[in-house]
Each structure stands twice: as C-alpha cells, then as structure tokens.
PDB file of C-alpha atoms in Angstrom:
ATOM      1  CA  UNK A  25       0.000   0.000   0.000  1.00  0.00           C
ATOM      2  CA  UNK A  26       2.612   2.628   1.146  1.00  0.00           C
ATOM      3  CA  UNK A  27       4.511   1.961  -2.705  1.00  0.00           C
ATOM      4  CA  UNK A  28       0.878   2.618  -4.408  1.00  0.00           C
ATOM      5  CA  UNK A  29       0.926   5.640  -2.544  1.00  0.00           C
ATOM      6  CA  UNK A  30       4.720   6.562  -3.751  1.00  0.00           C
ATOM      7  CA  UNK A  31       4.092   5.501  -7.278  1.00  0.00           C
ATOM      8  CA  UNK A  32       1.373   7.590  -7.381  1.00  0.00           C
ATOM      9  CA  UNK A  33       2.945  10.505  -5.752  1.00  0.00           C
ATOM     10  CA  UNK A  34       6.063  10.174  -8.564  1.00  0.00           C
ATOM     11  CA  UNK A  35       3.367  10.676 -11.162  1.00  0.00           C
ATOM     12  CA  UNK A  36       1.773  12.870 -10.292  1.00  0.00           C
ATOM     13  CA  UNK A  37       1.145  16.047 -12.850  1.00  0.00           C
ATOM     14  CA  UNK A  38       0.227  19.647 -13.391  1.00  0.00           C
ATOM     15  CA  UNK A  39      -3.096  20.484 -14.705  1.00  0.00           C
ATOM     16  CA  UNK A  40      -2.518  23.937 -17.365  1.00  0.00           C
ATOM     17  CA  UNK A  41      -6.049  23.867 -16.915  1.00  0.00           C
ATOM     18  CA  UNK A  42      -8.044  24.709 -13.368  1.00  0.00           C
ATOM     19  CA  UNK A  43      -8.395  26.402 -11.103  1.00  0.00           C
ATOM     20  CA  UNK A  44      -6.124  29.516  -9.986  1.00  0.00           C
ATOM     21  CA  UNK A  45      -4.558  29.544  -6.401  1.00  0.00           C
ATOM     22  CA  UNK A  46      -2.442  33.046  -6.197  1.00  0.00           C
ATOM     23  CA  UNK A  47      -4.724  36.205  -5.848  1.00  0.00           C
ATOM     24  CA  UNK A  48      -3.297  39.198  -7.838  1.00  0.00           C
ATOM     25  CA  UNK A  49      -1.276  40.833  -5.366  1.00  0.00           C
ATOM     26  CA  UNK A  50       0.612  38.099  -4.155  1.00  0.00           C
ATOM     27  CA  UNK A  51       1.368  37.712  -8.124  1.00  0.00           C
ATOM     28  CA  UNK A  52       2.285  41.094  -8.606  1.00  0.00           C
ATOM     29  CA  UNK A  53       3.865  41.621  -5.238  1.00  0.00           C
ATOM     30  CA  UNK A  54       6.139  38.295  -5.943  1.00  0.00           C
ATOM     31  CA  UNK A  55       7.236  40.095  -9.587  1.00  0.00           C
ATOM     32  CA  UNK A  56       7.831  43.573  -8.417  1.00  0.00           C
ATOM     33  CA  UNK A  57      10.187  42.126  -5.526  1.00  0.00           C
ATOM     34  CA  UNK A  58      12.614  41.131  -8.485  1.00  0.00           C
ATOM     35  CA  UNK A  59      11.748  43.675 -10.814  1.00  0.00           C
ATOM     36  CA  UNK A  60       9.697  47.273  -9.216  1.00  0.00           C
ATOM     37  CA  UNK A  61       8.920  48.552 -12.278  1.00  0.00           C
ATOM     38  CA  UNK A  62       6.902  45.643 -13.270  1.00  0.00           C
ATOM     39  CA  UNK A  63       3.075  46.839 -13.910  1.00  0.00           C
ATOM     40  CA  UNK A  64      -0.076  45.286 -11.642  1.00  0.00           C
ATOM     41  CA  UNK A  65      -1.793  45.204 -14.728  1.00  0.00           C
ATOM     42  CA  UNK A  66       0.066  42.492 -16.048  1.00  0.00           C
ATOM     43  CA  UNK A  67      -0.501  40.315 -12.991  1.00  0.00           C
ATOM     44  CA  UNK A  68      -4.113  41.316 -13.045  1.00  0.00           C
ATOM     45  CA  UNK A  69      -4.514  40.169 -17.038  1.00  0.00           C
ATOM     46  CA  UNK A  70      -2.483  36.941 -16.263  1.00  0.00           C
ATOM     47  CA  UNK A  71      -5.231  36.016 -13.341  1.00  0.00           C
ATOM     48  CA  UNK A  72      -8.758  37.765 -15.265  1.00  0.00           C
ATOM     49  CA  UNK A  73      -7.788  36.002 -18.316  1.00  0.00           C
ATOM     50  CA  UNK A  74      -6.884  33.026 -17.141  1.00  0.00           C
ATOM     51  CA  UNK A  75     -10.300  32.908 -15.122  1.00  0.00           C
ATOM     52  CA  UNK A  76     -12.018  33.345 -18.801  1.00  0.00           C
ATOM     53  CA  UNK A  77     -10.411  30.531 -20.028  1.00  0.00           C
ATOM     54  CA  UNK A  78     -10.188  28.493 -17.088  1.00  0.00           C
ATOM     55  CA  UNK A  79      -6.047  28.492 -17.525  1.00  0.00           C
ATOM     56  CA  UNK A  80      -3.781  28.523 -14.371  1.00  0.00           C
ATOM     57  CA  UNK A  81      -2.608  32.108 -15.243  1.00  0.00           C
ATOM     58  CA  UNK A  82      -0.760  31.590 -11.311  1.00  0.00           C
ATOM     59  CA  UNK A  83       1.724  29.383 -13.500  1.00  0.00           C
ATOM     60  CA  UNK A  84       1.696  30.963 -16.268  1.00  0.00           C
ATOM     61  CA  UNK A  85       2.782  34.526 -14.784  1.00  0.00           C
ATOM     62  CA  UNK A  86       5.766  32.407 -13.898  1.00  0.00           C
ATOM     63  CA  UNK A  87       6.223  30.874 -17.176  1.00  0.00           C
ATOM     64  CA  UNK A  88       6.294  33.976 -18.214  1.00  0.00           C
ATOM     65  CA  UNK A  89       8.803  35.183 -15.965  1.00  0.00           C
ATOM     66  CA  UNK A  90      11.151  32.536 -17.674  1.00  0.00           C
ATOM     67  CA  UNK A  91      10.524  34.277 -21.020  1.00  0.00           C
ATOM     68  CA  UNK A  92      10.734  37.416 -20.055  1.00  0.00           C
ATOM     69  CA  UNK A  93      13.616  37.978 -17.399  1.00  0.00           C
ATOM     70  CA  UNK A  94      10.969  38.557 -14.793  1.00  0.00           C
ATOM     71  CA  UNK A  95       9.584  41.315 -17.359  1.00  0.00           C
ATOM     72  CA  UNK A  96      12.802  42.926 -17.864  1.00  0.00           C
ATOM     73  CA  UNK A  97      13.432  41.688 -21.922  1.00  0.00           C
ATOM     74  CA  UNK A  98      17.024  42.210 -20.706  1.00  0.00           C
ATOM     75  CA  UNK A  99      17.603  38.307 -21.508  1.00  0.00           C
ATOM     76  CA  UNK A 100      18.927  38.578 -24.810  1.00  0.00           C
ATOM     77  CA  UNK A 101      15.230  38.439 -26.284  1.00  0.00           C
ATOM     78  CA  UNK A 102      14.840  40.990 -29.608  1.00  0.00           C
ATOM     79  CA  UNK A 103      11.624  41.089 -27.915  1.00  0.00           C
ATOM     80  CA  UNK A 104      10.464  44.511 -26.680  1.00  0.00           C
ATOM     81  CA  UNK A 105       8.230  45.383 -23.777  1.00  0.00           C
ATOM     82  CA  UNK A 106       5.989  46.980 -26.017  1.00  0.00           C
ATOM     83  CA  UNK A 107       5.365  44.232 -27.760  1.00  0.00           C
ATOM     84  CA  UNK A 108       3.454  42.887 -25.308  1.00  0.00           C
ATOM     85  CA  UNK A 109       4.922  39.444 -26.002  1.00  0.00           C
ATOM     86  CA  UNK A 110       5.345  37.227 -23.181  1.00  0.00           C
ATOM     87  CA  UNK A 111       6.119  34.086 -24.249  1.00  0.00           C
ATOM     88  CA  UNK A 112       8.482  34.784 -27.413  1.00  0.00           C
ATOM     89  CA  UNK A 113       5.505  33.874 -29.265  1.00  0.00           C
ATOM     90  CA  UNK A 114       6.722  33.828 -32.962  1.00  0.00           C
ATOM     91  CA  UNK A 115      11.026  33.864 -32.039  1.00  0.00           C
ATOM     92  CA  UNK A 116      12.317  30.810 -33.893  1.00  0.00           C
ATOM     93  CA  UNK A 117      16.152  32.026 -33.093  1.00  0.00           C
ATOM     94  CA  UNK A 118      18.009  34.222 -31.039  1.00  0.00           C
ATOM     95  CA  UNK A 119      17.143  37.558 -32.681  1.00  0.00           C
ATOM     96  CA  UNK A 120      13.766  37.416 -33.552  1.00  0.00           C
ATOM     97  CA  UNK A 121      11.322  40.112 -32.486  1.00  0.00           C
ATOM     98  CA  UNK A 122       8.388  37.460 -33.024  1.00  0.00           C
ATOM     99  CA  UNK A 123       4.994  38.600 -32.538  1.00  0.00           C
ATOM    100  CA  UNK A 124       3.746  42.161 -31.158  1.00  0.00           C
ATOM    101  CA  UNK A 125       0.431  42.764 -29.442  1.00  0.00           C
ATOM    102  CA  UNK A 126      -1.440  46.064 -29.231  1.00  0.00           C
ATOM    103  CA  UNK A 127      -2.377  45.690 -25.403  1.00  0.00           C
ATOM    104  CA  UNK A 128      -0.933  43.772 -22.257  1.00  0.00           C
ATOM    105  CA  UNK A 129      -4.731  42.308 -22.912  1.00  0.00           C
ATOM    106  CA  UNK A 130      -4.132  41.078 -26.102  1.00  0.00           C
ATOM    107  CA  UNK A 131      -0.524  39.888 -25.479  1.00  0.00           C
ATOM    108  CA  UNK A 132      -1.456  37.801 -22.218  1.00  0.00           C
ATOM    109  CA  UNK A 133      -4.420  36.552 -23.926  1.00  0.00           C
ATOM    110  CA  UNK A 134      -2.410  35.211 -26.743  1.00  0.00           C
ATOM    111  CA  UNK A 135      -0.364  33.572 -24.453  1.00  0.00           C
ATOM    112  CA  UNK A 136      -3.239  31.645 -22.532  1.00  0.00           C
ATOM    113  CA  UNK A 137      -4.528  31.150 -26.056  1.00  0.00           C
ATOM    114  CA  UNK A 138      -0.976  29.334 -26.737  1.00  0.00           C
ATOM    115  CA  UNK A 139      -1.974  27.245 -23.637  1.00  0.00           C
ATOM    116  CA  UNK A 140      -4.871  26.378 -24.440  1.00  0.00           C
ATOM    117  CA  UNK A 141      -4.619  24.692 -27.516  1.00  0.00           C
ATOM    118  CA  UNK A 142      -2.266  23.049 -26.118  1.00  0.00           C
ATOM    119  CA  UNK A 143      -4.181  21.656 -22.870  1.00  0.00           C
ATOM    120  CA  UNK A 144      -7.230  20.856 -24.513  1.00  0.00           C
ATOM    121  CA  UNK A 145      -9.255  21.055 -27.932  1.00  0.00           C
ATOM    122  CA  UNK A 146     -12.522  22.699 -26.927  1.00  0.00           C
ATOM    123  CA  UNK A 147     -13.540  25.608 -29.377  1.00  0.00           C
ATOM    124  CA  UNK A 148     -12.533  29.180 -27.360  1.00  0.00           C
ATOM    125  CA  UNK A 149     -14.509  30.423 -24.647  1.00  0.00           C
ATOM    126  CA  UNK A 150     -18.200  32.112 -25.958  1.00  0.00           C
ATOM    127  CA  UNK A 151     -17.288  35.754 -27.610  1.00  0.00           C
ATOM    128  CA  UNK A 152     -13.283  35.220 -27.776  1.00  0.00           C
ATOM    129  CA  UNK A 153     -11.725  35.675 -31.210  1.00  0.00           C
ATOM    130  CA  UNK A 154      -8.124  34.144 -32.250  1.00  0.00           C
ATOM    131  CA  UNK A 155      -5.171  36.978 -30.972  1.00  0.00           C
ATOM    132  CA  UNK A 156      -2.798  34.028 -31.224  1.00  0.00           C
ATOM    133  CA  UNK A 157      -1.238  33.578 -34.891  1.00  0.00           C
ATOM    134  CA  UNK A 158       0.721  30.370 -33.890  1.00  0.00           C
ATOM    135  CA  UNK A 159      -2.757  28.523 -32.550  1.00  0.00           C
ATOM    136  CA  UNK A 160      -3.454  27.020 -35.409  1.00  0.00           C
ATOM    137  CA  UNK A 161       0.099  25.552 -35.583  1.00  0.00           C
ATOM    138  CA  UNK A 162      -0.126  23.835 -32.564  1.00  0.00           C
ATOM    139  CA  UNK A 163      -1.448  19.744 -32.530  1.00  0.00           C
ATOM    140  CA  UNK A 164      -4.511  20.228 -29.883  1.00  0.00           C
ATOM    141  CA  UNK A 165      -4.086  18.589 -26.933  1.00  0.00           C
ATOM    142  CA  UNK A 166      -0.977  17.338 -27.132  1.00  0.00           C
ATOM    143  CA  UNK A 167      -0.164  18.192 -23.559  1.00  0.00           C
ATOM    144  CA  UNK A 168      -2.815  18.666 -20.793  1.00  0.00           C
ATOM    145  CA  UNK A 169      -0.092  19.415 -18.146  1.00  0.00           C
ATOM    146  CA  UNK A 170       2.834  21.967 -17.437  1.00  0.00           C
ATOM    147  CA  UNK A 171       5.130  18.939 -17.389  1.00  0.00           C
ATOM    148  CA  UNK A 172       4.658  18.080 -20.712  1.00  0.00           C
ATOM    149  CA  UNK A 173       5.614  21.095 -22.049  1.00  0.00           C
ATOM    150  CA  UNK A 174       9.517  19.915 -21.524  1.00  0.00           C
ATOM    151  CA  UNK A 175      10.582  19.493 -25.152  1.00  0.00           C
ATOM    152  CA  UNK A 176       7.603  20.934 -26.720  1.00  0.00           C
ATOM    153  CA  UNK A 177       6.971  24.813 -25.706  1.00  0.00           C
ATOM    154  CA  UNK A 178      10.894  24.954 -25.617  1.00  0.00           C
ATOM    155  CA  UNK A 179      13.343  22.392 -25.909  1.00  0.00           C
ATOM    156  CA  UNK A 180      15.018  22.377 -22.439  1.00  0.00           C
ATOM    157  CA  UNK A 181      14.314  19.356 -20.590  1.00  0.00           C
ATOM    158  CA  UNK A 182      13.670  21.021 -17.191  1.00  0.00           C
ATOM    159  CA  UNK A 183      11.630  23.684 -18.736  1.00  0.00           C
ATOM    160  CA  UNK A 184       8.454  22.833 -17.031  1.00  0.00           C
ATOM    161  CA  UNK A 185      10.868  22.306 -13.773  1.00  0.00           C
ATOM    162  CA  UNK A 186      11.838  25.676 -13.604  1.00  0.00           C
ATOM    163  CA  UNK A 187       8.212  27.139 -14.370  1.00  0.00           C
ATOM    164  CA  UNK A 188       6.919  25.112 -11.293  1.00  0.00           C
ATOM    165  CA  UNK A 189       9.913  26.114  -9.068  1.00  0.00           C
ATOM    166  CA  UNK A 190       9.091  29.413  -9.674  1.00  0.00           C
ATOM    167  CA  UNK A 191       5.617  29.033  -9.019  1.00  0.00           C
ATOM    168  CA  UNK A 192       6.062  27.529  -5.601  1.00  0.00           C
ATOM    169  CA  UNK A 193       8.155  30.281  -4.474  1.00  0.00           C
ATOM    170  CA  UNK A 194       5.334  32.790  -5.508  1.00  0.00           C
ATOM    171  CA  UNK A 195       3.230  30.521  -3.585  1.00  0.00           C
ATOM    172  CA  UNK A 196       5.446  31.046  -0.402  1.00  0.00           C
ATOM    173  CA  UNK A 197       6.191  34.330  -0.747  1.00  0.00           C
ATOM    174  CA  UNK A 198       5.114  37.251   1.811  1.00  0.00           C
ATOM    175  CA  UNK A 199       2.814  39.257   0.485  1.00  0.00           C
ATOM    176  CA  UNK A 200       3.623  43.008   2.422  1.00  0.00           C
ATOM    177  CA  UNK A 201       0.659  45.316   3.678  1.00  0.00           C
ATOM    178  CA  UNK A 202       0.215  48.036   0.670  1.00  0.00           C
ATOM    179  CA  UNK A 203      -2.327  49.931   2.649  1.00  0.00           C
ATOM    180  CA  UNK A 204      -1.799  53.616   2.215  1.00  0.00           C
ATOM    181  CA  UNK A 205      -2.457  55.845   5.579  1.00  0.00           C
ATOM    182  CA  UNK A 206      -4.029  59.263   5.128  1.00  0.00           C
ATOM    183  CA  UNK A 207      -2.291  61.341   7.722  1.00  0.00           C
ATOM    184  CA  UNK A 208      -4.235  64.648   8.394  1.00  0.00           C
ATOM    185  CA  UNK A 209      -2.142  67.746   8.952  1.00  0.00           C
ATOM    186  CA  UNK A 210      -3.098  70.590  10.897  1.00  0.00           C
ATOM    187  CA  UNK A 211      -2.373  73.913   9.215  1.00  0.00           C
ATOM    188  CA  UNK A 212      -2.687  77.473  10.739  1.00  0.00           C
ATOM    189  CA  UNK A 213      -5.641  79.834   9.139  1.00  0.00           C
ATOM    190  CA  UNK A 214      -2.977  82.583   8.162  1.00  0.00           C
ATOM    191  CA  UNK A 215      -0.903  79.771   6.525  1.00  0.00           C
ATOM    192  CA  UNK A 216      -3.953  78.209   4.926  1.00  0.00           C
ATOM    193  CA  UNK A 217      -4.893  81.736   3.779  1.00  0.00           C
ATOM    194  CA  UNK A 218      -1.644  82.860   2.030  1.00  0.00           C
ATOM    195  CA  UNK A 219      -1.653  79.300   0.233  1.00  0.00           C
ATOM    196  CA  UNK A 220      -4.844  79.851  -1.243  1.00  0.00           C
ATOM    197  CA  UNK A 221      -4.032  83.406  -2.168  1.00  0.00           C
ATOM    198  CA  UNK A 222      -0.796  82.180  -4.114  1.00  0.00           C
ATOM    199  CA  UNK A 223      -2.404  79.213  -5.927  1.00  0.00           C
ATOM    200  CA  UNK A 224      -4.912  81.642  -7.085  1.00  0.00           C
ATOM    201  CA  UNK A 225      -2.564  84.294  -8.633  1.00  0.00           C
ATOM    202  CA  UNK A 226      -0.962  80.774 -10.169  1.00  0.00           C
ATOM    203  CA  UNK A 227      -3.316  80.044 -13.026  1.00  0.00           C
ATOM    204  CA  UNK A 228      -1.974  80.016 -16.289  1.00  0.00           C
ATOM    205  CA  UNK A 229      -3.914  83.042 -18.814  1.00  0.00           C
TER     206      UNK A 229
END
C-alpha cells in the first residue's frame, strides 16, 4: 500500500487547466520584488484572463517570468516590452522580435490562447476571437499538463521544472501590507490663507 501511494505521488502532474490559487497581489507583489517597475496590470490580465479561459494564469505569470527575465526583456530576447509578447511567441532564433500585441490584454491573452490549444481542444470560450497567430500551428491537446511542455513549448528538458519552481516560491512568498495611511495635517488659518491666495494668482492666462 505505502509503494501505491509513492508511485502515485512520482506521477503525479500539473493540470494547465483549473483552477487559480495566487490572488493578484501576491502575483504582482512576488514580480515587483525582483523587478519594481513591473506593472499590476500584467498580474491582473495573467489572473482575469486566465479565469475566462479556465487556464492557471498563477503558472503561467511564472512561465512567463522565464521568457521574459521577470519582465525585464534584458535576456537577450529581440523582444520589446511593447510588444506585449510574453512568451516569445513567434522567435524561432536568437534575434527574432516574433509577434507584437497592441495591449498587455491582447498579449497575455495570446499567451493563454498558446496554452490552451495546447491543454485541450474545446472551441474558445463564448465571444473570444483568435489573438494568437501560432494557434493554429499547434497539434490540440498534445499536452494537458505543465510537465509536458519539456521538449515541446521549448526544448530544455527542465523547462516545465523551472516554471513550477518558480511558481512555488510565488506561492510562499510574503505578500507586504500596501495599505496607504491618510495622515491629516493641521495647518494654521494665516498659513492656509496665504496658500490659497498664491495658488490663485498661479493660473496660467
């Protein structure tokens, strides 16, 4: 009984598909530690979207991450930030540019779209169009789990290794307490008068 339960453990894989387990600011919190000029809006299209299409958009933040340089496209990508490419969707070799989005929308969703096809082949969620231009290039279904994207996605062996290290660091990492205080200020009526009086004489004509 206690080898079932070790075989089974050893087996055991990573659904692309389900549901999400990182709320946004632990996902953003966990990027901007490495990198603070990374945007919450990129976190929060990696989570909405990957609700929509019932992706793990936890992982692939940190997939991402991997492609990226933890959003830096310092890495030696030809890949720009405003590209909005975040999976060097369309690079073939070192020095491609690949594909460029219009929006961090449309670049994340092309992304999970990537994903998708290759989890599963259900037609797109109800109102989605195609943003991805390499979806139709991909054999649907060939890999329901992060694992099997090892030699597939990218050729490196411990690809889907790394993206799940990553992730379980995000999961364990501190999320810090953002709240801003309003401090109120007490300012003398002759003070308070003289700054009004200034900003008024201000105004541009």
């Amino acid at each position: 009984m206690v080898f079932a339960v070790v075989a089974s453990c050893a087996t055991a894989r990573t659904p692309i598909r389900g549901k999400q387990k990182v709320e946004v600011e632990k996902m953003y919190q966990f990027v901007a530690s490495r990198n603070p000029e990374f945007q919450r809006e990129v976190a929060e299209a990696f989570y909405e979207i990957g609700e929509r299409y019932g992706i793990r958009g936890d992982i692939a933040l940190c997939q991402a991450i991997i492609e990226t340089g933890w959003f830096r496209f310092d890495n030696g990508t030809a890949v720009r930030p405003s590209d909005h490419n975040y999976c060097g969707l369309g690079v073939r070799r070192r020095g491609d540019r690949g594909c460029s989005f219009n929006s961090v929308e449309e670049g994340v969703t092309a992304m999970l779209q990537h994903l998708y096809a290759y989890a599963c082949d259900d037609p797109l969620p109800r109102g989605e169009r195609i943003l991805d231009p390499r979806f139709t290039f991909v054999r649907r279904g060939i890999s329901s789990t992060w694992e099997g994207l090892s030699g597939r996605w990218a050729m490196n062996s411990r690809y889907a290794d790394n993206i799940l290290n990553l992730y379980r660091s995000m999961e364990n990492h501190t999320v810090t307490d953002v709240t801003v205080r309003t401090i109120e200020v007490l300012i003398p009526d002759d003070l308070a008068a003289e700054s009004e009086e200034t900003a008024s004489n201000s105004i541009f004509e």
